[in-house]
């Protein structure tokens, strides 16, 4: 089956931000968008793009939120973080020391991308054990779930947001980004928006999520 393909509808763009050249992981806690910038996690107002506060923690790749805590990938580990204080509460190993990319929380599990490995792993959040693996045919950056659908981003001259079958990895839908615009972190707001990290551009972009079709 050929996937449904359409241009991504970019409805907002924030940044670049002074002193934060890199946007890595992205997540949303229902009030603010958290995005990782190597040495800190930034809390951004999704309406204005203003950074309202930040946490000084290592933040080199994917970011997730489970409804209470933040999770951050950095240098082969995943830290569980108190979003109020920035305290690291626990740490589990990531599946790869240097190839982990996006991170998401869904169904009581963490979901982590492998960039060059072209995979998405479902992880036990207590131990880091791999529960299952989904294979992609492109390098995987950000990962998110939206209304039971699994999406991931890509990073290339022809980057896209892809809705994939969570069992087979088959691409079901593709939103193509403008040429030269890649996706690092990715998060759904649970409604009609995706928040997309722009990597070295230092930008966070907002893409409209298409109506769910079945």
PDB file of N, CA and C in Angstrom, residues 96-193:
ATOM      1  N   UNK A  96      21.695   2.155  22.974  1.00  0.00           N
ATOM      2  CA  UNK A  96      22.945   2.446  22.275  1.00  0.00           C
ATOM      3  C   UNK A  96      23.685   3.553  23.002  1.00  0.00           C
ATOM      4  N   UNK A  97      24.997   3.476  23.001  1.00  0.00           N
ATOM      5  CA  UNK A  97      25.798   4.512  23.654  1.00  0.00           C
ATOM      6  C   UNK A  97      25.854   5.796  22.844  1.00  0.00           C
ATOM      7  N   UNK A  98      25.692   5.683  21.516  1.00  0.00           N
ATOM      8  CA  UNK A  98      25.886   6.881  20.693  1.00  0.00           C
ATOM      9  C   UNK A  98      24.912   6.987  19.517  1.00  0.00           C
ATOM     10  N   UNK A  99      23.850   6.168  19.474  1.00  0.00           N
ATOM     11  CA  UNK A  99      22.941   6.207  18.330  1.00  0.00           C
ATOM     12  C   UNK A  99      21.492   6.443  18.745  1.00  0.00           C
ATOM     13  N   UNK A 100      21.256   6.789  20.004  1.00  0.00           N
ATOM     14  CA  UNK A 100      19.888   7.045  20.457  1.00  0.00           C
ATOM     15  C   UNK A 100      19.437   8.424  19.996  1.00  0.00           C
ATOM     16  N   UNK A 101      18.176   8.510  19.586  1.00  0.00           N
ATOM     17  CA  UNK A 101      17.671   9.786  19.070  1.00  0.00           C
ATOM     18  C   UNK A 101      16.432  10.214  19.848  1.00  0.00           C
ATOM     19  N   UNK A 102      15.231  10.114  19.232  1.00  0.00           N
ATOM     20  CA  UNK A 102      14.026  10.595  19.887  1.00  0.00           C
ATOM     21  C   UNK A 102      13.557   9.713  21.021  1.00  0.00           C
ATOM     22  N   UNK A 103      12.689  10.284  21.873  1.00  0.00           N
ATOM     23  CA  UNK A 103      12.153   9.561  23.029  1.00  0.00           C
ATOM     24  C   UNK A 103      10.695   9.955  23.209  1.00  0.00           C
ATOM     25  N   UNK A 104       9.866   8.990  23.562  1.00  0.00           N
ATOM     26  CA  UNK A 104       8.446   9.244  23.824  1.00  0.00           C
ATOM     27  C   UNK A 104       7.975   8.340  24.953  1.00  0.00           C
ATOM     28  N   UNK A 105       6.836   8.722  25.549  1.00  0.00           N
ATOM     29  CA  UNK A 105       6.182   7.901  26.562  1.00  0.00           C
ATOM     30  C   UNK A 105       4.796   7.535  26.048  1.00  0.00           C
ATOM     31  N   UNK A 106       4.451   6.266  26.091  1.00  0.00           N
ATOM     32  CA  UNK A 106       3.108   5.812  25.725  1.00  0.00           C
ATOM     33  C   UNK A 106       2.901   4.408  26.248  1.00  0.00           C
ATOM     34  N   UNK A 107       1.663   4.092  26.619  1.00  0.00           N
ATOM     35  CA  UNK A 107       1.294   2.744  27.041  1.00  0.00           C
ATOM     36  C   UNK A 107       2.172   2.239  28.185  1.00  0.00           C
ATOM     37  N   UNK A 108       2.591   3.128  29.067  1.00  0.00           N
ATOM     38  CA  UNK A 108       3.406   2.728  30.206  1.00  0.00           C
ATOM     39  C   UNK A 108       4.840   2.395  29.886  1.00  0.00           C
ATOM     40  N   UNK A 109       5.274   2.716  28.665  1.00  0.00           N
ATOM     41  CA  UNK A 109       6.631   2.394  28.217  1.00  0.00           C
ATOM     42  C   UNK A 109       7.319   3.630  27.645  1.00  0.00           C
ATOM     43  N   UNK A 110       8.638   3.565  27.595  1.00  0.00           N
ATOM     44  CA  UNK A 110       9.420   4.529  26.832  1.00  0.00           C
ATOM     45  C   UNK A 110       9.637   3.972  25.429  1.00  0.00           C
ATOM     46  N   UNK A 111       9.645   4.847  24.443  1.00  0.00           N
ATOM     47  CA  UNK A 111       9.891   4.484  23.050  1.00  0.00           C
ATOM     48  C   UNK A 111      11.051   5.326  22.567  1.00  0.00           C
ATOM     49  N   UNK A 112      12.111   4.686  22.102  1.00  0.00           N
ATOM     50  CA  UNK A 112      13.334   5.400  21.754  1.00  0.00           C
ATOM     51  C   UNK A 112      13.751   5.087  20.324  1.00  0.00           C
ATOM     52  N   UNK A 113      14.146   6.118  19.603  1.00  0.00           N
ATOM     53  CA  UNK A 113      14.615   5.937  18.240  1.00  0.00           C
ATOM     54  C   UNK A 113      16.104   5.651  18.193  1.00  0.00           C
ATOM     55  N   UNK A 114      16.502   4.923  17.167  1.00  0.00           N
ATOM     56  CA  UNK A 114      17.915   4.766  16.839  1.00  0.00           C
ATOM     57  C   UNK A 114      18.129   5.354  15.453  1.00  0.00           C
ATOM     58  N   UNK A 115      19.002   6.343  15.383  1.00  0.00           N
ATOM     59  CA  UNK A 115      19.166   7.130  14.169  1.00  0.00           C
ATOM     60  C   UNK A 115      19.723   6.283  13.024  1.00  0.00           C
ATOM     61  N   UNK A 116      20.985   5.924  13.113  1.00  0.00           N
ATOM     62  CA  UNK A 116      21.588   5.119  12.047  1.00  0.00           C
ATOM     63  C   UNK A 116      21.078   3.679  12.082  1.00  0.00           C
ATOM     64  N   UNK A 117      20.648   3.217  13.240  1.00  0.00           N
ATOM     65  CA  UNK A 117      20.097   1.871  13.346  1.00  0.00           C
ATOM     66  C   UNK A 117      18.739   1.717  12.698  1.00  0.00           C
ATOM     67  N   UNK A 118      18.066   2.850  12.437  1.00  0.00           N
ATOM     68  CA  UNK A 118      16.762   2.849  11.760  1.00  0.00           C
ATOM     69  C   UNK A 118      15.751   1.973  12.490  1.00  0.00           C
ATOM     70  N   UNK A 119      15.667   2.183  13.791  1.00  0.00           N
ATOM     71  CA  UNK A 119      14.765   1.379  14.614  1.00  0.00           C
ATOM     72  C   UNK A 119      14.079   2.246  15.660  1.00  0.00           C
ATOM     73  N   UNK A 120      12.962   1.726  16.168  1.00  0.00           N
ATOM     74  CA  UNK A 120      12.306   2.280  17.344  1.00  0.00           C
ATOM     75  C   UNK A 120      12.133   1.132  18.331  1.00  0.00           C
ATOM     76  N   UNK A 121      12.631   1.315  19.547  1.00  0.00           N
ATOM     77  CA  UNK A 121      12.535   0.289  20.586  1.00  0.00           C
ATOM     78  C   UNK A 121      11.510   0.710  21.634  1.00  0.00           C
ATOM     79  N   UNK A 122      10.704  -0.241  22.069  1.00  0.00           N
ATOM     80  CA  UNK A 122       9.874  -0.062  23.247  1.00  0.00           C
ATOM     81  C   UNK A 122      10.680  -0.534  24.449  1.00  0.00           C
ATOM     82  N   UNK A 123      10.797   0.306  25.478  1.00  0.00           N
ATOM     83  CA  UNK A 123      11.646   0.001  26.627  1.00  0.00           C
ATOM     84  C   UNK A 123      10.844  -0.103  27.914  1.00  0.00           C
ATOM     85  N   UNK A 124      11.281  -0.978  28.785  1.00  0.00           N
ATOM     86  CA  UNK A 124      10.805  -1.010  30.164  1.00  0.00           C
ATOM     87  C   UNK A 124      11.375   0.222  30.870  1.00  0.00           C
ATOM     88  N   UNK A 125      10.529   1.124  31.392  1.00  0.00           N
ATOM     89  CA  UNK A 125      11.058   2.355  31.984  1.00  0.00           C
ATOM     90  C   UNK A 125      11.788   2.158  33.305  1.00  0.00           C
ATOM     91  N   UNK A 126      11.640   0.985  33.895  1.00  0.00           N
ATOM     92  CA  UNK A 126      12.329   0.710  35.153  1.00  0.00           C
ATOM     93  C   UNK A 126      13.735   0.165  34.933  1.00  0.00           C
ATOM     94  N   UNK A 127      13.904  -0.614  33.869  1.00  0.00           N
ATOM     95  CA  UNK A 127      15.184  -1.300  33.669  1.00  0.00           C
ATOM     96  C   UNK A 127      15.916  -0.921  32.379  1.00  0.00           C
ATOM     97  N   UNK A 128      15.170  -0.387  31.399  1.00  0.00           N
ATOM     98  CA  UNK A 128      15.756  -0.121  30.086  1.00  0.00           C
ATOM     99  C   UNK A 128      15.738  -1.330  29.166  1.00  0.00           C
ATOM    100  N   UNK A 129      15.187  -2.443  29.622  1.00  0.00           N
ATOM    101  CA  UNK A 129      15.126  -3.648  28.788  1.00  0.00           C
ATOM    102  C   UNK A 129      14.278  -3.389  27.541  1.00  0.00           C
ATOM    103  N   UNK A 130      14.730  -3.915  26.402  1.00  0.00           N
ATOM    104  CA  UNK A 130      13.988  -3.774  25.155  1.00  0.00           C
ATOM    105  C   UNK A 130      12.842  -4.781  25.134  1.00  0.00           C
ATOM    106  N   UNK A 131      11.617  -4.278  24.986  1.00  0.00           N
ATOM    107  CA  UNK A 131      10.430  -5.125  24.977  1.00  0.00           C
ATOM    108  C   UNK A 131      10.043  -5.540  23.565  1.00  0.00           C
ATOM    109  N   UNK A 132      10.232  -4.664  22.605  1.00  0.00           N
ATOM    110  CA  UNK A 132      10.053  -5.001  21.198  1.00  0.00           C
ATOM    111  C   UNK A 132      10.725  -3.941  20.336  1.00  0.00           C
ATOM    112  N   UNK A 133      10.881  -4.260  19.052  1.00  0.00           N
ATOM    113  CA  UNK A 133      11.602  -3.385  18.132  1.00  0.00           C
ATOM    114  C   UNK A 133      10.823  -3.247  16.835  1.00  0.00           C
ATOM    115  N   UNK A 134      10.717  -2.023  16.353  1.00  0.00           N
ATOM    116  CA  UNK A 134      10.077  -1.715  15.078  1.00  0.00           C
ATOM    117  C   UNK A 134      11.171  -1.203  14.143  1.00  0.00           C
ATOM    118  N   UNK A 135      11.224  -1.728  12.938  1.00  0.00           N
ATOM    119  CA  UNK A 135      12.250  -1.328  11.975  1.00  0.00           C
ATOM    120  C   UNK A 135      11.690  -0.310  10.993  1.00  0.00           C
ATOM    121  N   UNK A 136      12.481   0.727  10.722  1.00  0.00           N
ATOM    122  CA  UNK A 136      12.121   1.748   9.737  1.00  0.00           C
ATOM    123  C   UNK A 136      13.060   1.627   8.544  1.00  0.00           C
ATOM    124  N   UNK A 137      12.654   2.192   7.406  1.00  0.00           N
ATOM    125  CA  UNK A 137      13.541   2.209   6.244  1.00  0.00           C
ATOM    126  C   UNK A 137      14.231   3.561   6.060  1.00  0.00           C
ATOM    127  N   UNK A 138      14.127   4.424   7.078  1.00  0.00           N
ATOM    128  CA  UNK A 138      14.870   5.676   7.085  1.00  0.00           C
ATOM    129  C   UNK A 138      15.466   5.899   8.469  1.00  0.00           C
ATOM    130  N   UNK A 139      16.443   6.773   8.536  1.00  0.00           N
ATOM    131  CA  UNK A 139      17.028   7.106   9.831  1.00  0.00           C
ATOM    132  C   UNK A 139      15.970   7.774  10.708  1.00  0.00           C
ATOM    133  N   UNK A 140      15.896   7.355  11.952  1.00  0.00           N
ATOM    134  CA  UNK A 140      14.849   7.792  12.870  1.00  0.00           C
ATOM    135  C   UNK A 140      15.380   8.909  13.768  1.00  0.00           C
ATOM    136  N   UNK A 141      14.635  10.017  13.831  1.00  0.00           N
ATOM    137  CA  UNK A 141      14.977  11.087  14.779  1.00  0.00           C
ATOM    138  C   UNK A 141      13.907  11.106  15.875  1.00  0.00           C
ATOM    139  N   UNK A 142      13.044  12.123  15.896  1.00  0.00           N
ATOM    140  CA  UNK A 142      12.035  12.214  16.938  1.00  0.00           C
ATOM    141  C   UNK A 142      10.976  11.135  16.821  1.00  0.00           C
ATOM    142  N   UNK A 143      10.375  10.791  17.973  1.00  0.00           N
ATOM    143  CA  UNK A 143       9.341   9.754  18.050  1.00  0.00           C
ATOM    144  C   UNK A 143       8.201  10.289  18.912  1.00  0.00           C
ATOM    145  N   UNK A 144       6.953  10.045  18.479  1.00  0.00           N
ATOM    146  CA  UNK A 144       5.810  10.432  19.306  1.00  0.00           C
ATOM    147  C   UNK A 144       4.613   9.553  18.982  1.00  0.00           C
ATOM    148  N   UNK A 145       3.693   9.470  19.935  1.00  0.00           N
ATOM    149  CA  UNK A 145       2.405   8.806  19.733  1.00  0.00           C
ATOM    150  C   UNK A 145       1.316   9.871  19.749  1.00  0.00           C
ATOM    151  N   UNK A 146       0.293   9.698  18.880  1.00  0.00           N
ATOM    152  CA  UNK A 146      -0.831  10.625  18.832  1.00  0.00           C
ATOM    153  C   UNK A 146      -2.098   9.847  18.508  1.00  0.00           C
ATOM    154  N   UNK A 147      -3.035   9.808  19.445  1.00  0.00           N
ATOM    155  CA  UNK A 147      -4.299   9.085  19.251  1.00  0.00           C
ATOM    156  C   UNK A 147      -4.079   7.637  18.822  1.00  0.00           C
ATOM    157  N   UNK A 148      -3.111   6.996  19.433  1.00  0.00           N
ATOM    158  CA  UNK A 148      -2.845   5.599  19.117  1.00  0.00           C
ATOM    159  C   UNK A 148      -2.001   5.370  17.889  1.00  0.00           C
ATOM    160  N   UNK A 149      -1.548   6.450  17.250  1.00  0.00           N
ATOM    161  CA  UNK A 149      -0.708   6.350  16.059  1.00  0.00           C
ATOM    162  C   UNK A 149       0.742   6.657  16.412  1.00  0.00           C
ATOM    163  N   UNK A 150       1.658   5.898  15.837  1.00  0.00           N
ATOM    164  CA  UNK A 150       3.086   6.095  16.045  1.00  0.00           C
ATOM    165  C   UNK A 150       3.651   6.910  14.881  1.00  0.00           C
ATOM    166  N   UNK A 151       4.333   8.004  15.210  1.00  0.00           N
ATOM    167  CA  UNK A 151       4.961   8.881  14.224  1.00  0.00           C
ATOM    168  C   UNK A 151       6.451   8.994  14.530  1.00  0.00           C
ATOM    169  N   UNK A 152       7.246   9.183  13.498  1.00  0.00           N
ATOM    170  CA  UNK A 152       8.652   9.531  13.726  1.00  0.00           C
ATOM    171  C   UNK A 152       9.122  10.532  12.685  1.00  0.00           C
ATOM    172  N   UNK A 153      10.168  11.263  13.049  1.00  0.00           N
ATOM    173  CA  UNK A 153      10.765  12.230  12.146  1.00  0.00           C
ATOM    174  C   UNK A 153      11.999  11.662  11.472  1.00  0.00           C
ATOM    175  N   UNK A 154      12.442  12.371  10.422  1.00  0.00           N
ATOM    176  CA  UNK A 154      13.681  12.021   9.733  1.00  0.00           C
ATOM    177  C   UNK A 154      14.511  13.285   9.572  1.00  0.00           C
ATOM    178  N   UNK A 155      15.794  13.087   9.265  1.00  0.00           N
ATOM    179  CA  UNK A 155      16.682  14.236   9.080  1.00  0.00           C
ATOM    180  C   UNK A 155      17.483  14.023   7.804  1.00  0.00           C
ATOM    181  N   UNK A 156      17.201  14.849   6.799  1.00  0.00           N
ATOM    182  CA  UNK A 156      17.872  14.723   5.510  1.00  0.00           C
ATOM    183  C   UNK A 156      17.495  15.949   4.691  1.00  0.00           C
ATOM    184  N   UNK A 157      17.944  16.004   3.423  1.00  0.00           N
ATOM    185  CA  UNK A 157      17.516  17.093   2.547  1.00  0.00           C
ATOM    186  C   UNK A 157      16.026  17.013   2.257  1.00  0.00           C
ATOM    187  N   UNK A 158      15.461  15.820   2.352  1.00  0.00           N
ATOM    188  CA  UNK A 158      14.030  15.623   2.115  1.00  0.00           C
ATOM    189  C   UNK A 158      13.391  14.983   3.341  1.00  0.00           C
ATOM    190  N   UNK A 159      13.406  15.708   4.448  1.00  0.00           N
ATOM    191  CA  UNK A 159      12.894  15.174   5.715  1.00  0.00           C
ATOM    192  C   UNK A 159      11.379  15.090   5.701  1.00  0.00           C
ATOM    193  N   UNK A 160      10.869  14.223   6.566  1.00  0.00           N
ATOM    194  CA  UNK A 160       9.425  14.021   6.633  1.00  0.00           C
ATOM    195  C   UNK A 160       9.011  13.579   8.030  1.00  0.00           C
ATOM    196  N   UNK A 161       7.721  13.797   8.311  1.00  0.00           N
ATOM    197  CA  UNK A 161       7.051  13.199   9.455  1.00  0.00           C
ATOM    198  C   UNK A 161       6.293  11.991   8.934  1.00  0.00           C
ATOM    199  N   UNK A 162       6.473  10.842   9.600  1.00  0.00           N
ATOM    200  CA  UNK A 162       5.896   9.608   9.069  1.00  0.00           C
ATOM    201  C   UNK A 162       5.037   8.922  10.122  1.00  0.00           C
ATOM    202  N   UNK A 163       3.830   8.577   9.732  1.00  0.00           N
ATOM    203  CA  UNK A 163       2.982   7.713  10.567  1.00  0.00           C
ATOM    204  C   UNK A 163       3.222   6.289  10.100  1.00  0.00           C
ATOM    205  N   UNK A 164       3.601   5.428  11.037  1.00  0.00           N
ATOM    206  CA  UNK A 164       3.952   4.060  10.659  1.00  0.00           C
ATOM    207  C   UNK A 164       3.111   3.051  11.424  1.00  0.00           C
ATOM    208  N   UNK A 165       3.001   1.869  10.848  1.00  0.00           N
ATOM    209  CA  UNK A 165       2.340   0.764  11.527  1.00  0.00           C
ATOM    210  C   UNK A 165       3.216   0.344  12.712  1.00  0.00           C
ATOM    211  N   UNK A 166       2.677   0.366  13.942  1.00  0.00           N
ATOM    212  CA  UNK A 166       3.515   0.080  15.112  1.00  0.00           C
ATOM    213  C   UNK A 166       3.949  -1.377  15.235  1.00  0.00           C
ATOM    214  N   UNK A 167       3.487  -2.230  14.344  1.00  0.00           N
ATOM    215  CA  UNK A 167       3.896  -3.628  14.368  1.00  0.00           C
ATOM    216  C   UNK A 167       4.871  -3.948  13.231  1.00  0.00           C
ATOM    217  N   UNK A 168       4.519  -3.514  12.022  1.00  0.00           N
ATOM    218  CA  UNK A 168       5.342  -3.861  10.857  1.00  0.00           C
ATOM    219  C   UNK A 168       6.346  -2.783  10.480  1.00  0.00           C
ATOM    220  N   UNK A 169       6.111  -1.540  10.922  1.00  0.00           N
ATOM    221  CA  UNK A 169       6.958  -0.433  10.497  1.00  0.00           C
ATOM    222  C   UNK A 169       6.572   0.139   9.146  1.00  0.00           C
ATOM    223  N   UNK A 170       5.545  -0.404   8.515  1.00  0.00           N
ATOM    224  CA  UNK A 170       5.099   0.100   7.209  1.00  0.00           C
ATOM    225  C   UNK A 170       4.689   1.563   7.312  1.00  0.00           C
ATOM    226  N   UNK A 171       5.103   2.373   6.344  1.00  0.00           N
ATOM    227  CA  UNK A 171       4.753   3.789   6.333  1.00  0.00           C
ATOM    228  C   UNK A 171       3.317   3.941   5.839  1.00  0.00           C
ATOM    229  N   UNK A 172       2.477   4.581   6.644  1.00  0.00           N
ATOM    230  CA  UNK A 172       1.070   4.759   6.313  1.00  0.00           C
ATOM    231  C   UNK A 172       0.771   6.169   5.822  1.00  0.00           C
ATOM    232  N   UNK A 173       1.544   7.132   6.296  1.00  0.00           N
ATOM    233  CA  UNK A 173       1.302   8.530   5.933  1.00  0.00           C
ATOM    234  C   UNK A 173       2.610   9.296   6.059  1.00  0.00           C
ATOM    235  N   UNK A 174       2.809  10.270   5.172  1.00  0.00           N
ATOM    236  CA  UNK A 174       4.032  11.061   5.180  1.00  0.00           C
ATOM    237  C   UNK A 174       3.694  12.538   5.011  1.00  0.00           C
ATOM    238  N   UNK A 175       4.254  13.360   5.894  1.00  0.00           N
ATOM    239  CA  UNK A 175       4.168  14.815   5.764  1.00  0.00           C
ATOM    240  C   UNK A 175       5.563  15.311   5.409  1.00  0.00           C
ATOM    241  N   UNK A 176       5.738  15.827   4.222  1.00  0.00           N
ATOM    242  CA  UNK A 176       7.062  16.212   3.743  1.00  0.00           C
ATOM    243  C   UNK A 176       7.399  17.636   4.170  1.00  0.00           C
ATOM    244  N   UNK A 177       8.577  17.800   4.729  1.00  0.00           N
ATOM    245  CA  UNK A 177       9.047  19.112   5.147  1.00  0.00           C
ATOM    246  C   UNK A 177       9.661  19.854   3.965  1.00  0.00           C
ATOM    247  N   UNK A 178       9.694  21.186   4.007  1.00  0.00           N
ATOM    248  CA  UNK A 178      10.374  21.937   2.959  1.00  0.00           C
ATOM    249  C   UNK A 178      11.845  21.520   2.850  1.00  0.00           C
ATOM    250  N   UNK A 179      12.404  21.630   1.673  1.00  0.00           N
ATOM    251  CA  UNK A 179      13.779  21.215   1.435  1.00  0.00           C
ATOM    252  C   UNK A 179      14.729  21.911   2.405  1.00  0.00           C
ATOM    253  N   UNK A 180      15.611  21.129   3.006  1.00  0.00           N
ATOM    254  CA  UNK A 180      16.622  21.671   3.908  1.00  0.00           C
ATOM    255  C   UNK A 180      16.177  21.815   5.350  1.00  0.00           C
ATOM    256  N   UNK A 181      14.913  21.508   5.659  1.00  0.00           N
ATOM    257  CA  UNK A 181      14.407  21.610   7.034  1.00  0.00           C
ATOM    258  C   UNK A 181      14.275  20.205   7.612  1.00  0.00           C
ATOM    259  N   UNK A 182      15.121  19.892   8.581  1.00  0.00           N
ATOM    260  CA  UNK A 182      15.093  18.582   9.221  1.00  0.00           C
ATOM    261  C   UNK A 182      14.304  18.598  10.510  1.00  0.00           C
ATOM    262  N   UNK A 183      14.115  17.409  11.065  1.00  0.00           N
ATOM    263  CA  UNK A 183      13.388  17.241  12.323  1.00  0.00           C
ATOM    264  C   UNK A 183      14.303  16.519  13.303  1.00  0.00           C
ATOM    265  N   UNK A 184      14.528  17.124  14.453  1.00  0.00           N
ATOM    266  CA  UNK A 184      15.283  16.438  15.507  1.00  0.00           C
ATOM    267  C   UNK A 184      14.273  15.822  16.471  1.00  0.00           C
ATOM    268  N   UNK A 185      13.864  16.542  17.495  1.00  0.00           N
ATOM    269  CA  UNK A 185      12.841  16.038  18.397  1.00  0.00           C
ATOM    270  C   UNK A 185      11.448  16.179  17.801  1.00  0.00           C
ATOM    271  N   UNK A 186      10.504  15.388  18.329  1.00  0.00           N
ATOM    272  CA  UNK A 186       9.124  15.400  17.834  1.00  0.00           C
ATOM    273  C   UNK A 186       8.168  15.089  18.976  1.00  0.00           C
ATOM    274  N   UNK A 187       7.088  15.865  19.055  1.00  0.00           N
ATOM    275  CA  UNK A 187       6.076  15.611  20.077  1.00  0.00           C
ATOM    276  C   UNK A 187       4.709  16.070  19.585  1.00  0.00           C
ATOM    277  N   UNK A 188       3.686  15.283  19.867  1.00  0.00           N
ATOM    278  CA  UNK A 188       2.304  15.676  19.629  1.00  0.00           C
ATOM    279  C   UNK A 188       1.755  16.363  20.871  1.00  0.00           C
ATOM    280  N   UNK A 189       0.881  17.350  20.662  1.00  0.00           N
ATOM    281  CA  UNK A 189       0.237  17.980  21.817  1.00  0.00           C
ATOM    282  C   UNK A 189      -1.036  17.237  22.219  1.00  0.00           C
ATOM    283  N   UNK A 190      -1.297  16.085  21.569  1.00  0.00           N
ATOM    284  CA  UNK A 190      -2.490  15.312  21.876  1.00  0.00           C
ATOM    285  C   UNK A 190      -3.724  15.818  21.153  1.00  0.00           C
ATOM    286  N   UNK A 191      -3.558  16.886  20.367  1.00  0.00           N
ATOM    287  CA  UNK A 191      -4.684  17.444  19.632  1.00  0.00           C
ATOM    288  C   UNK A 191      -4.308  17.558  18.147  1.00  0.00           C
ATOM    289  N   UNK A 192      -4.038  18.768  17.679  1.00  0.00           N
ATOM    290  CA  UNK A 192      -3.816  18.937  16.240  1.00  0.00           C
ATOM    291  C   UNK A 192      -2.458  19.525  15.896  1.00  0.00           C
ATOM    292  N   UNK A 193      -1.496  19.450  16.829  1.00  0.00           N
ATOM    293  CA  UNK A 193      -0.179  20.025  16.565  1.00  0.00           C
ATOM    294  C   UNK A 193       0.945  19.032  16.857  1.00  0.00           C
TER     295      UNK A 193
END
